[in-house]
Structures are given as C-alpha cells and as structure tokens.
Amino acid sequence: MKYLKKKLTIENVKVDYIAKKYGTPTYCYSYSELKKNINNFKNSFRSFSPLICFAVKSNTNVNLIKEIKKFGLGADVVSMGELMMAIKAGINPKKIVFSGVGKTFDEIKYAINKNIFLINAESESEIKQIEKIAKLKKKRIQIGIRLNPNTDAKTLSQISTGKKENKFGVDSKTFIKLINNYKNSKNIELKCLSVHIGSQILDHKPYEKMLKSIAKILEKIKYRFEFIDLGGGMGISYDNKQKSLDYKKYQLVIKKFLNKYKSKIIFEPGRSIIGNTGTLISKIIYIKKSGKKNFIILDAAMNDLIRPALYGAIHRIMPSLKNNKISNENHEFVGPICESTDSFLNLKKFQELRENEIVVVCDVGAYGMSLSSNYNLRPKPIELLIKGSKIKVIKKRQRHKDFI
Ligand SMILES: *Cc1c(COP(=O)(O)O)cnc(C)c1O
C-alpha cells in the first residue's frame, strides 16, 4: 500500500475507487504481497526444504487458499470444516496436517478417510481414539504428538500456547510415556514430534528455547522421528516500529539443531503468510466530539475485525486521501456495535477527518475475516483480491436476507 499523489492505493488500484464500486466495509488483499511473503518464507528456509503448511484458521477464504496452494504449500487445519475447505481449495491431502486439542470421533474418521499426511495428537485419549478408528479401518495412521515444551513465547498471553498452564500438547513426561506405549503399535505410526508455542512471536529466542526442550527430549529417548513440526507463530510488524521475526536467525538455530538431530522440518505459518496482505476499507459514518475526544465512528466494527477487542491488538489506520492538515486532538476510532470494546485505535494525532471519508485498517489478512461474526446481525464484508490493476471478488458481501 502506498500513496500516489496523496491517494492511497493497493497495487494499482485506488482505495477510494474500491470503496465507491464495492461499498464498505470491505476486506481487500494484495496478491503481490502474498507472493512476496511466500517466496521470502521459502527462500529463508530453503537450506532444509521444509514442508510448509499454511495455517488455514488465519484465513479460510477458499480463493486465497487456492492461490497459496499454487506455491506448493500444504495446509494446517484445526477442524473438519477447515479440512474440507483445504481439500476444496485443491490442497493435496498428503500435505495436510490436522492440529487441535479436541478432535471428535467424526473429525478423526473424516481425516483418516481422506488419507491426510499427519494427525497431530494432543493427548493420550486422542491417540487411543485414533488407534480405535485405525483398527476399524485396518489402517496404520501417521501421527505426531504435540509436546508442550513449557516455553514462554513472549507474546500476548491470550495467544501464548507453549507454557505448562496452557491446554495444548502433553508435558515431557507424558510424551516419553506415550512414545514407549505406541512405538510398536500396529495401527499407529509415530512420525512426528510437534510443537507450536504461540503466535506473533517477534524474537527468535523463544524458538531457540523451544528447540532446546525438543533436543532434551530426543536425548532421553532412543526413538527417532522422521519429522519435527515446529508450528507457526512467526510475528509480523503491525506498527512500523517493531520488527518482524528475523527468519535468518531462526533459520540458523534450526540448522544447528538439524546438524545433531537429522529430520525433516514442518512449519505451520498463518499470520506471516497472509497478515500484512489484507486491509479493511471503511467509511466514517459520523464524527462525534465528546469533551476532548473525537469519536470517529466507522462502518466497520468488532464483528468484522475482533482482534483489538479480543487481544488489545493494534492495527494502524490510514486515510485514503492525504490532506497534510494535522489535528492534535484525541481520536478514538470505533465501530457502531453496542459494546465499549468495539474500538479499534486511540490516537493523539491524526490528519483532519470528515464524515463520509474513507480510511483503511491495516494488516488484517490474518485472524480478520476468519474471526468475523454476525454479531448485532451485521452482514459480513465482501472480500476482494487485487492483482496489479485487476480486482477479483473472492467472496460476496453477505446480505441481510442470507440470515433473515
Ligand atoms: C494457530 C496455529 C498456527 C498458526 O499460527 P500463526 O501465528 O498464524 O503462524 C500453527 N499451528 C497451530 C497448531 C496453530 O494452532
């Protein structure tokens, strides 16, 4: 996204034009950013050619998954719905991993019927369930066991998953027990050790610690895994100040690990692939002065983008037209929903704004539309994919009659 003659543009298309033609609020993705992210990811880790499985929960749009698939990526899914969507997008089941603490009998059966690559189990009960279905089907099923490495990812507590107080994975003692119980199983093939310590991780050090925990376990057991699944969590820059995760440093740490413990690596990135490709275009409905504050009331709300309300996440907001007139008053950008948490951003300084003007909320490609809802019975936004000068509707705007 950049300003051309003061007009904000996505690739070669002006944001104001999109707003006029397709209405607001509108999710808009940039193909060139997506391509850049995927190629950068692949190149950074190519020395050990990992299997890269896109975390579908970060963005479930089938047309985006289709584009991601064209770069050879697989998928990491966490429900039967996501598994169906990945298959619908044409992802090869041999590149699909299934994660999650609460997979039901039906979900496991479906995954087994589809012959997916790997089920990452997160408890002994789940392994028993998988074994039961595998026996019924007379199959040997490849599984990973998710280790909880008790590593602090140094990210928001709500998106941290690798500490012992988090519900994910099994502790090292249980992990070792499970390996001993299942290494000679007829219906279960222990293929992978999996971890995923959290999301929006900006420093490589938590990953380094995580690899140390894995190494410690591998030292204790004789069993050798063909695959190590390091999960996702690679952080991106949301505010232009923080730096995104340094892939080079992470790569070096993994290389060191692989020198000692030969295995193939799996990654499950979501945010780092799709996060900065998306913007939410919105119109200012009203501006309300209240004491020393200006409430900028947008037509986008927490049902369209819940990250600020849910985690206190920060997303930059930019005007579609630069006017260079700075206002030093307090601005709070809010949505129309009847919740005080329906607020996107507080700023001391912004350019002067007017009602009916267009603004964009930045970096909403991950956990934006996929976490949207119909709260307050608001229809969900349209989704567009921009490629150069071309605009493709990749999901229609929901209409009231779709649910009334
Ligand atoms: C959410 C999740 C991911 C993706 O996380 P990002 O921060 O979007 O990269 C990967 N693996 C598992 C198991 C997850 O739950």
Coordinates of N, CA, C and O in Angstrom, one line a residue, residues 173-237:
K173 N 7.1 -35.6 30.4 CA 7.0 -37.0 31.0 C 6.0 -37.8 30.3 O 6.2 -39.0 29.9
T174 N 4.8 -37.2 30.0 CA 3.7 -37.9 29.3 C 4.2 -38.3 27.9 O 4.0 -39.3 27.4
F175 N 4.9 -37.3 27.3 CA 5.4 -37.5 25.9 C 6.3 -38.8 25.8 O 6.1 -39.6 25.0
I176 N 7.2 -38.9 26.8 CA 8.1 -40.1 26.8 C 7.3 -41.4 27.0 O 7.5 -42.4 26.3
K177 N 6.3 -41.3 27.9 CA 5.5 -42.5 28.2 C 4.7 -42.9 26.9 O 4.7 -44.1 26.6
L178 N 4.2 -41.9 26.2 CA 3.4 -42.2 25.0 C 4.3 -42.8 23.9 O 3.8 -43.7 23.2
I179 N 5.5 -42.4 23.8 CA 6.4 -43.0 22.8 C 6.6 -44.4 23.1 O 6.5 -45.3 22.2
N180 N 6.9 -44.7 24.4 CA 7.1 -46.1 24.7 C 5.9 -46.9 24.5 O 6.0 -48.1 24.1
N181 N 4.7 -46.4 24.8 CA 3.5 -47.1 24.6 C 3.1 -47.4 23.2 O 2.5 -48.4 22.8
Y182 N 3.5 -46.5 22.3 CA 3.0 -46.6 20.9 C 4.1 -46.9 19.8 O 3.7 -47.0 18.7
K183 N 5.3 -47.0 20.3 CA 6.4 -47.1 19.2 C 6.2 -48.4 18.4 O 6.7 -48.5 17.3
N184 N 5.7 -49.4 19.0 CA 5.5 -50.7 18.3 C 4.0 -51.0 18.0 O 3.7 -52.1 17.7
S185 N 3.2 -49.9 18.0 CA 1.8 -50.1 17.7 C 1.6 -50.5 16.2 O 2.3 -50.1 15.3
K186 N 0.6 -51.4 16.1 CA 0.2 -51.9 14.7 C -0.5 -50.9 13.9 O -0.4 -50.8 12.7
N187 N -1.3 -50.0 14.6 CA -2.2 -49.1 13.9 C -1.8 -47.6 14.0 O -2.4 -46.8 13.3
I188 N -0.7 -47.4 14.8 CA -0.3 -46.0 14.9 C 1.2 -46.0 14.5 O 2.0 -46.8 15.0
E189 N 1.5 -45.0 13.7 CA 2.9 -44.8 13.3 C 3.4 -43.5 13.8 O 2.9 -42.4 13.4
L190 N 4.3 -43.5 14.8 CA 4.8 -42.2 15.4 C 5.8 -41.6 14.4 O 6.9 -42.0 14.3
K191 N 5.3 -40.6 13.7 CA 6.0 -40.0 12.6 C 6.7 -38.7 13.0 O 7.6 -38.3 12.4
C192 N 6.1 -38.0 14.0 CA 6.4 -36.6 14.1 C 6.4 -36.1 15.6 O 5.5 -36.5 16.3
L193 N 7.3 -35.3 16.0 CA 7.2 -34.5 17.2 C 6.8 -33.1 16.8 O 7.4 -32.5 16.0
S194 N 5.7 -32.7 17.4 CA 5.1 -31.4 17.1 C 5.1 -30.4 18.2 O 5.0 -30.8 19.4
V195 N 5.3 -29.1 17.9 CA 5.2 -28.1 18.9 C 4.6 -26.8 18.2 O 4.6 -26.7 17.0
H196 N 4.0 -26.0 19.0 CA 3.5 -24.7 18.5 C 3.4 -23.8 19.8 O 2.5 -24.0 20.5
I197 N 4.3 -22.9 20.0 CA 4.3 -22.2 21.3 C 3.5 -20.9 21.3 O 3.4 -20.3 22.4
G198 N 3.0 -20.5 20.2 CA 2.2 -19.3 20.3 C 2.2 -18.5 19.0 O 2.8 -19.0 18.0
S199 N 1.7 -17.3 19.0 CA 1.5 -16.5 17.8 C 2.1 -15.2 18.0 O 2.3 -14.7 19.1
Q200 N 2.4 -14.5 16.8 CA 3.0 -13.2 16.8 C 4.3 -13.1 17.7 O 4.5 -12.3 18.6
I201 N 5.2 -14.1 17.4 CA 6.5 -14.1 18.1 C 7.5 -13.3 17.3 O 7.7 -13.6 16.1
L202 N 8.1 -12.3 17.9 CA 9.0 -11.4 17.2 C 10.5 -11.7 17.4 O 11.3 -11.2 16.6
D203 N 10.8 -12.4 18.4 CA 12.2 -12.7 18.8 C 12.5 -14.2 18.5 O 11.6 -15.0 18.9
H204 N 13.6 -14.5 18.0 CA 13.9 -15.9 17.7 C 14.3 -16.7 19.0 O 14.3 -17.9 19.0
K205 N 14.5 -16.0 20.1 CA 15.0 -16.7 21.3 C 14.0 -17.7 21.9 O 14.4 -18.8 22.3
P206 N 12.7 -17.3 21.9 CA 11.8 -18.4 22.4 C 11.8 -19.6 21.5 O 11.7 -20.8 22.1
Y207 N 12.0 -19.5 20.2 CA 12.1 -20.6 19.4 C 13.4 -21.4 19.7 O 13.4 -22.7 19.7
E208 N 14.5 -20.7 20.0 CA 15.7 -21.4 20.4 C 15.5 -22.2 21.7 O 15.9 -23.4 21.7
K209 N 14.8 -21.6 22.6 CA 14.5 -22.4 23.9 C 13.6 -23.6 23.6 O 13.8 -24.7 24.1
M210 N 12.6 -23.4 22.7 CA 11.7 -24.5 22.3 C 12.6 -25.6 21.7 O 12.4 -26.8 22.0
L211 N 13.5 -25.3 20.8 CA 14.4 -26.3 20.2 C 15.2 -27.0 21.3 O 15.5 -28.2 21.1
K212 N 15.6 -26.3 22.3 CA 16.4 -26.9 23.4 C 15.6 -27.9 24.1 O 16.1 -29.0 24.4
S213 N 14.3 -27.6 24.3 CA 13.4 -28.5 25.0 C 13.2 -29.8 24.2 O 13.2 -30.9 24.7
I214 N 13.1 -29.6 22.9 CA 12.9 -30.7 22.0 C 14.2 -31.6 22.0 O 14.1 -32.8 22.1
A215 N 15.3 -31.0 22.0 CA 16.6 -31.7 22.0 C 16.7 -32.5 23.3 O 17.2 -33.7 23.3
K216 N 16.3 -31.9 24.4 CA 16.4 -32.6 25.7 C 15.6 -33.9 25.7 O 16.0 -34.9 26.1
I217 N 14.4 -33.8 25.1 CA 13.5 -35.0 25.0 C 14.2 -36.0 24.1 O 14.3 -37.2 24.4
L218 N 14.7 -35.6 22.9 CA 15.3 -36.5 22.0 C 16.5 -37.2 22.6 O 16.8 -38.4 22.2
E219 N 17.2 -36.5 23.5 CA 18.3 -37.1 24.2 C 17.9 -38.3 25.1 O 18.6 -39.3 25.2
K220 N 16.7 -38.1 25.7 CA 16.2 -39.0 26.7 C 15.6 -40.3 26.0 O 15.5 -41.3 26.6
I221 N 15.2 -40.2 24.8 CA 14.6 -41.3 24.1 C 15.5 -41.9 23.0 O 16.2 -41.1 22.4
K222 N 15.3 -43.1 22.7 CA 16.0 -43.7 21.6 C 15.3 -43.5 20.3 O 15.9 -43.4 19.2
Y223 N 14.0 -43.3 20.4 CA 13.2 -43.2 19.2 C 13.6 -42.0 18.3 O 13.8 -40.9 18.8
R224 N 13.6 -42.2 17.0 CA 13.9 -41.0 16.1 C 12.7 -40.7 15.2 O 12.2 -41.6 14.6
F225 N 12.3 -39.5 15.3 CA 11.2 -39.0 14.5 C 11.7 -38.6 13.1 O 12.7 -38.0 12.9
E226 N 10.9 -39.0 12.1 CA 11.2 -38.6 10.7 C 11.0 -37.1 10.5 O 11.7 -36.4 9.8
F227 N 9.9 -36.6 11.2 CA 9.6 -35.2 11.1 C 9.5 -34.5 12.4 O 9.2 -35.1 13.4
I228 N 10.0 -33.2 12.4 CA 9.8 -32.3 13.6 C 8.9 -31.2 13.0 O 9.3 -30.5 12.1
D229 N 7.7 -31.0 13.7 CA 6.8 -29.9 13.2 C 7.0 -28.8 14.2 O 6.6 -28.9 15.4
L230 N 7.5 -27.7 13.7 CA 7.8 -26.5 14.6 C 6.7 -25.6 14.7 O 6.8 -24.5 15.4
G231 N 5.5 -25.9 14.1 CA 4.4 -25.0 14.2 C 4.5 -23.7 13.5 O 5.4 -23.6 12.6
G232 N 3.8 -22.7 13.9 CA 3.9 -21.4 13.2 C 4.3 -20.3 14.2 O 5.2 -20.5 15.0
G233 N 3.6 -19.2 14.2 CA 3.8 -18.2 15.2 C 4.7 -17.0 14.8 O 4.9 -16.1 15.6
M234 N 5.3 -17.1 13.6 CA 6.2 -16.1 13.2 C 5.5 -14.7 13.2 O 4.5 -14.5 12.5
G235 N 6.1 -13.8 13.9 CA 5.4 -12.5 14.1 C 5.7 -11.5 12.9 O 6.7 -11.6 12.3
I236 N 4.8 -10.6 12.7 CA 4.9 -9.5 11.7 C 4.9 -8.2 12.4 O 4.5 -8.0 13.5
S237 N 5.3 -7.1 11.6 CA 5.2 -5.8 12.2 C 3.9 -5.2 12.0 O 3.4 -5.0 10.9

